[in-house]
């Protein structure tokens, strides 16, 4: 192995960051995302609690429920009975529904109402969803409930308590958004331009002229935290240009339906842009959908919905496999870095391949399940996404060609073609009914296990605990210094993300730089090249932050010389360098 070139890196502490008023963390609003409760939802859910509805809540939600019901115990008994009667009648019409399923149409109702204090419902129409029509009359009871003396003030207090959940969800939301957009290599469209026909069309010679007015509408993705939202359940609503994801306090945004909902927010306008190309495949897609209906599936005949569902399902499933494979590969590399014998290293590689095969089979099973529910192009889009994961192409630039290349006949027998992989995945699921963790020896090394545990603390922003644990590991595992110093650098760098105090940002970034330099100083010929590459990339970003772009470019070039072309570090270094050169 070539000796790794180590730059002598000097960062002048006196560099002023007073002009750096922007936070280094990802600004959610720039990607269409906000986190906020909704007073309409708070009011509807509170009224249902007064009615005595039973849903499974988080521990935090259960404590909140106890306090809330005590607070409203003195409400007018007649109103309480009317609320209770409505809910009980609904439950009788749906005897097999769970608490969360009973709650779902009332959540839909909440978002159909006008704002407080009127809470006016939409006009009754056959265009409204059936589930909304069934509970539409509950709107009158919501309005009556809100007008009771003292209730509006209590609703305001409950709203503020839910508002406090927003800060807890913000780091996870940033990570979810970053992962989705990094995977798709795109940015969401935050406006929709609607063309409205104005007046009657006029003929001029052989041509017909139609006046058109353009109206711009903002698109938003709103994560709605609510203490009374059911545990382990995400309610998703799409109302025109607004996408709502209602979540309980402990929802893991990166591994829940929220991620799939955000994918839909990002991908829907891209699908709409290519309506003409989709229409050209109308007959082929309809034939695939008809085949599913013949098999007994309740599938919508809407071709555009089929394309959208297929693309979202494929992106969700493939991104999950991509992340899990990345994580397993990182585990393997860390372990190999600590091994000396070739046979031991070979065993780790074989184990990695086994784990990756399990991930692939699970993706196949999930794609099959989505296909059966009407996402008849899920396998097709998954293949396209998998082929472009390392290329870094913006999906917005690729989607039209993907749609043009759709072959209906090739998609007709996807379930049968993937039966073996599906059967293996089912067997694997059965074997692991009580856990989602793939059994593997990749993390059997004690240092690796400790580092992985600390990585979870870092991802959860428990940075003080992570730094303390990593410092203790330096004495315990001196041979793992490169990896430990790299993690310490990450902790220091992440801790600076949300700060606005220039002096404190400066102090923490200098600390991060020192740790990254120490990591490079501990490099040996046996050190994982990918880890060295990522360390250089991290250093380059610090220099880039301080506007020392020329030096940052040199660091990224060094990283590219060390890293393999198919590695994550090489890709990050290449993209960072290209961005600086273009600017």
XYZ file of C-alpha atoms in Angstrom:
583
model
C 0.000 0.000 0.000
C 1.298 3.469 -0.854
C 2.226 5.607 2.071
C -0.594 8.003 2.862
C 0.310 11.638 2.259
C -0.366 13.726 5.359
C -0.835 17.472 4.934
C 0.422 19.798 7.627
C -2.852 21.478 8.406
C -2.878 24.825 10.115
C -6.049 26.641 11.077
C -5.626 30.148 12.424
C -7.831 30.535 15.477
C -8.127 34.241 14.890
C -10.208 33.715 11.752
C -13.376 35.656 12.351
C -16.693 33.894 12.014
C -18.792 36.870 13.010
C -20.047 37.081 9.444
C -21.028 33.416 9.540
C -24.543 34.052 10.792
C -25.987 31.062 8.946
C -26.290 27.885 10.931
C -24.273 25.001 9.618
C -27.203 22.629 10.146
C -29.718 21.849 7.429
C -32.531 24.444 7.366
C -35.751 22.431 7.071
C -37.761 25.296 5.601
C -35.450 25.317 2.569
C -36.710 21.822 1.798
C -40.403 22.483 2.343
C -40.505 21.012 5.844
C -41.992 22.488 8.992
C -42.783 20.911 12.364
C -45.843 22.243 14.122
C -48.994 21.037 15.861
C -52.408 22.010 14.503
C -55.101 23.564 16.690
C -57.858 21.874 14.670
C -56.317 18.472 15.336
C -55.683 19.274 19.012
C -59.355 20.234 19.406
C -60.723 17.144 17.648
C -58.454 14.731 19.542
C -59.235 16.423 22.860
C -62.971 16.089 22.204
C -62.465 12.388 21.491
C -60.621 12.001 24.794
C -63.608 13.610 26.529
C -65.746 11.032 24.684
C -63.586 8.290 26.198
C -61.916 6.963 23.044
C -59.281 4.294 23.706
C -56.087 4.245 21.656
C -52.638 2.972 22.515
C -50.391 5.926 23.342
C -46.743 6.382 24.209
C -45.866 6.646 27.899
C -45.631 10.413 27.497
C -49.003 10.406 25.763
C -50.599 8.228 28.460
C -49.463 10.642 31.175
C -50.827 13.504 29.096
C -54.164 11.672 28.677
C -54.522 11.165 32.428
C -53.964 14.861 33.120
C -56.244 15.935 30.258
C -59.189 13.774 31.291
C -58.865 15.025 34.840
C -58.872 18.601 33.578
C -62.072 18.075 31.557
C -63.941 15.945 34.073
C -66.294 18.816 34.911
C -67.533 19.377 31.361
C -71.273 19.429 30.634
C -72.493 15.787 30.977
C -74.959 16.220 28.098
C -72.210 17.308 25.707
C -69.952 14.495 26.907
C -72.748 12.009 26.215
C -73.324 13.367 22.694
C -69.609 13.049 21.936
C -69.554 9.543 23.366
C -72.666 8.443 21.460
C -71.196 9.553 18.130
C -67.948 7.669 18.713
C -69.744 4.541 19.935
C -72.060 4.498 16.913
C -69.037 4.764 14.625
C -67.302 1.942 16.477
C -70.373 -0.303 16.145
C -70.308 0.187 12.375
C -66.654 -0.911 12.383
C -66.490 -3.700 14.975
C -63.115 -5.057 13.879
C -61.308 -1.708 13.717
C -58.405 -0.969 16.041
C -58.252 2.219 18.101
C -55.922 3.799 15.541
C -58.257 2.823 12.692
C -61.237 4.331 14.509
C -59.257 7.533 15.028
C -58.074 7.894 11.399
C -61.280 9.351 9.843
C -61.569 11.875 12.685
C -58.027 13.047 11.889
C -59.102 13.464 8.264
C -62.080 15.465 9.529
C -59.813 17.759 11.557
C -57.917 18.799 8.426
C -61.115 19.388 6.467
C -62.318 21.987 8.987
C -61.726 25.715 8.812
C -59.514 27.289 11.459
C -60.639 28.029 15.020
C -62.988 29.250 16.283
C -65.532 28.380 13.569
C -64.304 24.864 12.644
C -66.661 24.947 9.655
C -66.842 21.651 7.727
C -66.718 21.401 3.931
C -69.986 21.148 2.052
C -71.233 17.597 1.846
C -70.415 16.218 -1.583
C -69.899 12.850 -3.287
C -66.391 14.103 -4.077
C -65.425 13.846 -0.401
C -63.775 10.605 0.765
C -66.199 8.027 2.195
C -64.389 7.946 5.538
C -64.791 11.727 5.869
C -68.468 11.683 4.915
C -69.127 9.130 7.637
C -67.872 11.452 10.413
C -68.658 14.837 8.860
C -71.492 15.554 11.302
C -69.023 15.334 14.183
C -67.841 18.814 13.103
C -70.925 20.342 14.776
C -69.978 18.671 18.058
C -66.383 19.910 17.744
C -67.624 23.468 17.318
C -70.004 23.099 20.268
C -67.219 21.653 22.409
C -64.805 24.492 21.576
C -67.388 27.156 22.452
C -67.866 25.818 25.992
C -66.597 28.372 28.450
C -62.928 27.876 29.256
C -62.302 25.203 26.594
C -60.581 27.486 24.078
C -58.044 28.548 26.721
C -57.355 24.927 27.610
C -56.921 24.079 23.919
C -54.353 26.878 23.671
C -52.411 25.343 26.570
C -52.590 21.872 25.019
C -51.394 23.302 21.706
C -48.346 24.827 23.440
C -47.502 21.481 25.065
C -47.527 19.815 21.657
C -45.468 22.689 20.272
C -42.755 21.701 22.747
C -42.369 18.385 20.902
C -41.196 20.146 17.741
C -37.674 20.799 19.035
C -37.291 17.136 19.990
C -38.197 16.045 16.450
C -36.121 18.602 14.565
C -32.726 16.752 14.589
C -34.367 13.518 13.389
C -36.299 15.445 10.726
C -33.068 16.993 9.440
C -31.466 13.573 9.217
C -34.487 12.088 7.436
C -34.586 14.912 4.884
C -30.829 14.759 4.337
C -30.886 10.996 3.768
C -33.843 11.086 1.363
C -32.458 13.917 -0.757
C -28.906 12.539 -0.731
C -30.260 9.223 -1.969
C -32.345 10.786 -4.740
C -29.673 13.425 -5.482
C -32.392 16.033 -5.903
C -34.178 18.926 -4.237
C -37.935 19.130 -3.676
C -40.026 21.499 -5.757
C -41.547 23.974 -3.324
C -43.944 25.653 -5.737
C -46.559 24.423 -8.155
C -47.472 26.595 -11.120
C -51.100 26.149 -12.123
C -52.347 27.411 -15.462
C -55.921 28.716 -15.279
C -57.927 29.302 -18.445
C -59.335 32.815 -18.534
C -62.499 33.446 -20.524
C -63.614 31.613 -23.638
C -61.219 30.489 -26.332
C -61.134 32.710 -29.410
C -60.456 31.791 -32.991
C -57.933 33.744 -34.966
C -57.633 32.486 -38.471
C -56.946 28.773 -38.332
C -55.745 28.978 -34.723
C -57.545 28.915 -31.400
C -56.261 31.312 -28.748
C -56.874 30.695 -25.080
C -55.871 33.241 -22.457
C -54.091 31.562 -19.560
C -53.222 32.933 -16.156
C -50.415 31.382 -14.117
C -50.977 30.954 -10.390
C -48.162 29.910 -8.100
C -48.955 27.791 -5.044
C -46.500 26.928 -2.286
C -45.971 23.268 -1.458
C -45.411 22.246 2.175
C -44.588 19.108 4.129
C -45.759 19.470 7.726
C -44.751 17.087 10.496
C -47.467 17.374 13.137
C -46.428 16.215 16.617
C -49.323 15.301 18.912
C -49.210 13.662 22.323
C -52.551 11.973 21.609
C -51.428 10.427 18.302
C -51.468 6.598 18.487
C -48.212 4.869 19.322
C -46.349 3.248 16.399
C -48.747 4.778 13.902
C -48.304 7.626 11.425
C -51.350 9.265 9.855
C -50.571 10.806 6.471
C -52.831 13.241 4.650
C -52.282 14.965 1.316
C -54.579 17.948 0.806
C -53.706 19.663 -2.455
C -50.217 21.125 -1.958
C -49.976 20.360 1.747
C -48.697 17.037 3.045
C -49.353 16.274 6.720
C -47.656 13.538 8.744
C -49.189 13.218 12.229
C -46.798 11.522 14.652
C -46.559 10.476 18.294
C -43.654 11.730 20.463
C -41.384 8.704 20.021
C -41.679 8.316 16.241
C -38.393 7.491 14.508
C -38.718 9.708 11.444
C -35.929 8.016 9.482
C -37.480 4.562 9.692
C -41.207 5.268 9.638
C -44.031 6.170 7.280
C -42.890 9.791 7.633
C -39.948 9.041 5.373
C -42.244 7.468 2.781
C -44.585 10.461 3.078
C -41.699 12.857 2.449
C -40.635 10.772 -0.535
C -44.138 11.246 -1.918
C -43.868 14.999 -1.334
C -40.616 15.062 -3.320
C -41.639 12.679 -6.098
C -45.262 13.674 -6.793
C -44.423 16.823 -8.807
C -41.802 14.915 -10.804
C -44.401 12.321 -11.806
C -46.892 15.074 -12.690
C -44.325 16.717 -14.962
C -44.180 13.604 -17.110
C -47.915 13.095 -17.555
C -47.568 12.851 -21.337
C -44.936 10.101 -21.160
C -47.073 8.192 -18.638
C -50.163 8.513 -20.843
C -48.231 6.870 -23.664
C -47.999 3.733 -21.466
C -51.618 3.951 -20.349
C -52.746 0.649 -21.881
C -49.756 -1.384 -20.644
C -50.043 -0.110 -17.060
C -53.823 -0.605 -17.019
C -53.296 -4.203 -18.104
C -50.927 -4.762 -15.163
C -53.480 -3.231 -12.775
C -56.282 -5.344 -14.217
C -54.205 -8.445 -13.588
C -53.921 -7.484 -9.925
C -57.670 -6.897 -9.685
C -58.299 -10.288 -11.259
C -56.109 -11.769 -8.525
C -58.454 -10.229 -5.934
C -56.502 -7.131 -4.934
C -58.373 -3.875 -4.252
C -56.384 -1.781 -6.716
C -57.133 1.681 -8.063
C -57.356 1.830 -11.882
C -55.617 5.237 -11.856
C -52.464 4.915 -13.982
C -50.816 8.045 -12.557
C -51.436 6.817 -9.022
C -49.857 3.478 -9.942
C -46.716 5.204 -11.234
C -46.471 7.468 -8.184
C -47.035 4.622 -5.706
C -44.516 2.443 -7.520
C -41.815 5.111 -7.532
C -42.338 6.003 -3.862
C -42.361 2.351 -2.775
C -39.243 1.572 -4.795
C -37.361 4.601 -3.452
C -38.344 3.826 0.142
C -37.346 0.168 -0.082
C -34.140 0.726 -2.025
C -32.985 3.575 0.200
C -33.456 1.359 3.267
C -31.412 -1.440 1.666
C -28.771 1.071 0.585
C -28.415 2.500 4.124
C -28.344 -0.920 5.783
C -25.748 -2.164 3.305
C -23.630 0.937 3.899
C -23.820 0.361 7.642
C -22.913 -3.340 7.376
C -20.027 -2.504 5.045
C -18.737 0.087 7.506
C -18.911 -2.529 10.264
C -16.946 -4.973 8.154
C -14.292 -2.387 7.329
C -13.876 -1.480 10.980
C -13.413 -5.086 11.925
C -10.993 -5.802 9.072
C -8.973 -2.775 10.204
C -8.369 -4.542 13.523
C -7.491 -7.964 12.075
C -4.061 -9.197 10.971
C -4.668 -12.640 9.432
C -5.899 -12.846 5.809
C -8.196 -15.774 6.634
C -9.893 -13.746 9.351
C -10.387 -10.858 6.956
C -11.785 -13.228 4.318
C -14.286 -14.572 6.847
C -15.521 -11.033 7.502
C -15.993 -10.445 3.761
C -17.955 -13.687 3.433
C -20.124 -12.682 6.370
C -20.737 -9.278 4.807
C -21.861 -10.909 1.560
C -24.270 -13.134 3.505
C -25.797 -10.147 5.278
C -26.100 -8.172 2.027
C -27.938 -11.103 0.451
C -30.427 -11.086 3.352
C -31.014 -7.360 2.846
C -31.578 -7.910 -0.881
C -34.086 -10.704 -0.276
C -35.996 -8.539 2.222
C -36.199 -5.754 -0.366
C -37.548 -8.236 -2.898
C -40.245 -9.329 -0.464
C -41.248 -5.731 0.255
C -41.336 -4.928 -3.470
C -43.552 -7.974 -4.022
C -45.936 -6.817 -1.304
C -46.099 -3.341 -2.847
C -46.617 -4.820 -6.322
C -49.560 -6.871 -5.093
C -51.173 -3.706 -3.660
C -51.024 -1.867 -6.978
C -47.454 -0.536 -7.201
C -47.018 -2.578 -10.378
C -43.846 -0.752 -11.464
C -42.109 -1.066 -8.082
C -39.622 -3.690 -9.293
C -38.905 -1.666 -12.420
C -38.152 1.572 -10.592
C -36.190 -0.268 -7.881
C -33.878 -1.627 -10.567
C -33.382 1.841 -12.026
C -32.659 3.339 -8.616
C -30.209 0.598 -7.703
C -28.352 1.169 -10.932
C -27.967 4.880 -10.246
C -27.121 4.836 -6.520
C -23.402 5.301 -7.054
C -23.678 7.482 -10.158
C -25.019 10.512 -8.295
C -27.543 11.470 -10.986
C -30.479 13.699 -10.044
C -33.621 11.578 -10.271
C -35.428 14.603 -11.717
C -33.193 14.359 -14.780
C -33.546 10.582 -15.101
C -37.254 10.003 -14.550
C -38.457 10.867 -18.055
C -36.135 8.337 -19.690
C -37.153 5.727 -17.107
C -40.824 6.253 -17.950
C -40.176 6.143 -21.689
C -38.401 2.778 -21.290
C -41.269 1.069 -19.384
C -42.075 -2.343 -20.840
C -45.428 -3.606 -19.562
C -44.819 -7.202 -20.603
C -41.536 -7.346 -18.681
C -43.354 -6.295 -15.497
C -46.203 -8.811 -15.783
C -44.493 -11.763 -14.070
C -42.387 -10.054 -11.423
C -43.945 -12.002 -8.539
C -43.193 -15.397 -10.099
C -39.705 -14.348 -11.198
C -38.726 -13.391 -7.659
C -40.365 -16.297 -5.828
C -37.102 -17.828 -4.564
C -35.822 -14.586 -3.038
C -39.247 -13.904 -1.583
C -39.418 -17.360 0.021
C -35.974 -16.873 1.565
C -37.035 -13.515 2.984
C -40.233 -14.979 4.458
C -38.184 -17.722 6.126
C -35.790 -15.094 7.473
C -38.705 -13.049 8.841
C -40.151 -16.109 10.530
C -36.791 -16.811 12.126
C -36.629 -13.291 13.516
C -40.162 -12.627 14.667
C -38.939 -10.893 17.800
C -36.189 -8.706 16.312
C -35.362 -6.736 13.181
C -31.605 -7.119 13.604
C -29.817 -9.441 11.217
C -27.762 -11.980 13.111
C -24.168 -11.391 12.154
C -20.664 -11.728 13.494
C -19.624 -8.451 11.881
C -19.856 -6.623 15.185
C -18.350 -9.318 17.380
C -15.187 -7.286 17.977
C -15.538 -5.466 21.361
C -14.150 -2.154 20.066
C -16.468 -2.260 17.060
C -19.450 -2.963 19.298
C -18.526 0.000 21.530
C -18.077 2.296 18.540
C -21.401 1.273 17.023
C -23.141 1.939 20.313
C -21.520 5.370 20.510
C -22.502 6.071 16.879
C -26.125 5.708 17.964
C -25.540 8.329 20.667
C -24.008 10.642 18.044
C -26.967 10.160 15.683
C -29.314 10.905 18.608
C -27.328 14.097 19.358
C -26.220 12.800 22.770
C -22.888 14.429 22.093
C -21.606 14.954 25.640
C -22.130 11.264 26.433
C -20.534 10.246 23.126
C -17.415 12.352 23.704
C -17.012 10.969 27.216
C -17.323 7.380 25.980
C -14.899 7.903 23.084
C -12.265 9.480 25.332
C -12.471 6.430 27.610
C -11.974 4.136 24.580
C -8.641 5.785 23.707
C -7.049 4.301 26.811
C -8.806 0.974 26.436
C -8.064 0.443 22.704
C -4.949 2.409 21.647
C -4.788 0.432 18.359
C -8.168 1.869 17.386
C -6.971 5.489 17.664
C -7.750 6.427 14.040
C -11.388 5.420 14.289
C -11.821 6.904 17.768
C -10.210 10.257 16.879
C -12.360 10.387 13.723
C -15.500 9.911 15.847
C -14.359 12.563 18.306
C -13.913 14.933 15.370
C -17.430 14.175 14.210
C -18.813 14.918 17.681
C -17.032 18.279 17.863
C -18.099 19.218 14.340
C -21.754 18.232 14.832
C -21.889 20.125 18.127
C -21.153 23.334 16.189
C -24.022 22.901 13.730
C -26.809 24.717 15.544
C -24.719 27.440 17.186
C -24.818 31.101 16.229
C -22.144 32.360 18.626
C -19.123 32.849 16.340
C -16.572 32.377 19.116
C -18.074 29.079 20.227
C -18.410 27.814 16.653
C -14.762 28.671 16.103
C -13.681 26.841 19.265
C -15.540 23.657 18.418
C -14.405 23.517 14.803
C -10.783 23.976 15.849
C -11.326 21.113 18.290
C -12.772 18.997 15.468
C -9.814 19.847 13.224
C -7.372 18.772 15.944
C -9.108 15.417 16.328
C -9.132 14.774 12.576
C -5.416 15.623 12.393
C -4.727 13.224 15.268
C -6.649 10.535 13.384
C -4.450 11.060 10.316
C -1.358 11.093 12.502
C -2.231 7.620 13.783
C -2.655 6.108 10.286
C -0.673 2.930 9.549
C -0.366 0.828 6.361
C -3.157 -1.398 7.777
C -5.644 1.432 8.329
C -8.855 1.259 6.308
C -8.382 3.558 3.301
C -12.068 4.521 3.365
C -11.743 5.814 6.921
C -8.696 7.895 5.957
C -10.615 9.291 2.965
C -13.586 10.297 5.104
C -11.267 11.975 7.600
C -9.760 14.118 4.844
C -13.266 14.993 3.590
C -14.250 16.116 7.090
C -11.179 18.324 7.283
C -11.890 19.766 3.866
C -15.346 20.816 4.977
C -13.907 22.732 7.925
C -11.542 24.650 5.644
C -14.424 25.229 3.256
C -16.467 26.679 6.122
C -13.668 29.169 6.784
C -13.724 30.106 3.091
C -10.224 28.667 2.465
C -11.503 27.104 -0.746
C -8.183 26.557 -2.520
C -6.814 24.600 0.396
C -10.051 22.659 0.731
C -9.759 21.615 -2.932
C -6.239 20.263 -2.275
C -7.536 18.265 0.677
C -10.390 16.797 -1.400
C -7.896 15.860 -4.132
C -5.779 14.027 -1.560
C -8.872 12.203 -0.334
C -9.673 11.076 -3.887
C -6.146 9.702 -4.359
C -6.521 7.562 -1.253
C -10.124 6.372 -1.584
C -11.473 3.758 -3.945
C -13.601 5.147 -6.781
C -16.649 3.172 -5.615
C -16.347 4.296 -1.989
C -18.509 6.797 -0.114
C -15.474 8.932 0.789
C -14.316 9.250 -2.828
C -17.824 10.263 -3.901
C -18.092 12.917 -1.187
C -14.639 14.294 -1.971
C -15.374 14.420 -5.714
C -18.725 16.175 -5.245
C -17.248 18.687 -2.778
C -14.372 19.508 -5.119
C -16.690 19.928 -8.129
C -18.947 22.238 -6.147
C -16.020 24.469 -5.169
C -14.597 24.546 -8.698
C -17.974 25.537 -10.181
C -18.440 28.288 -7.624
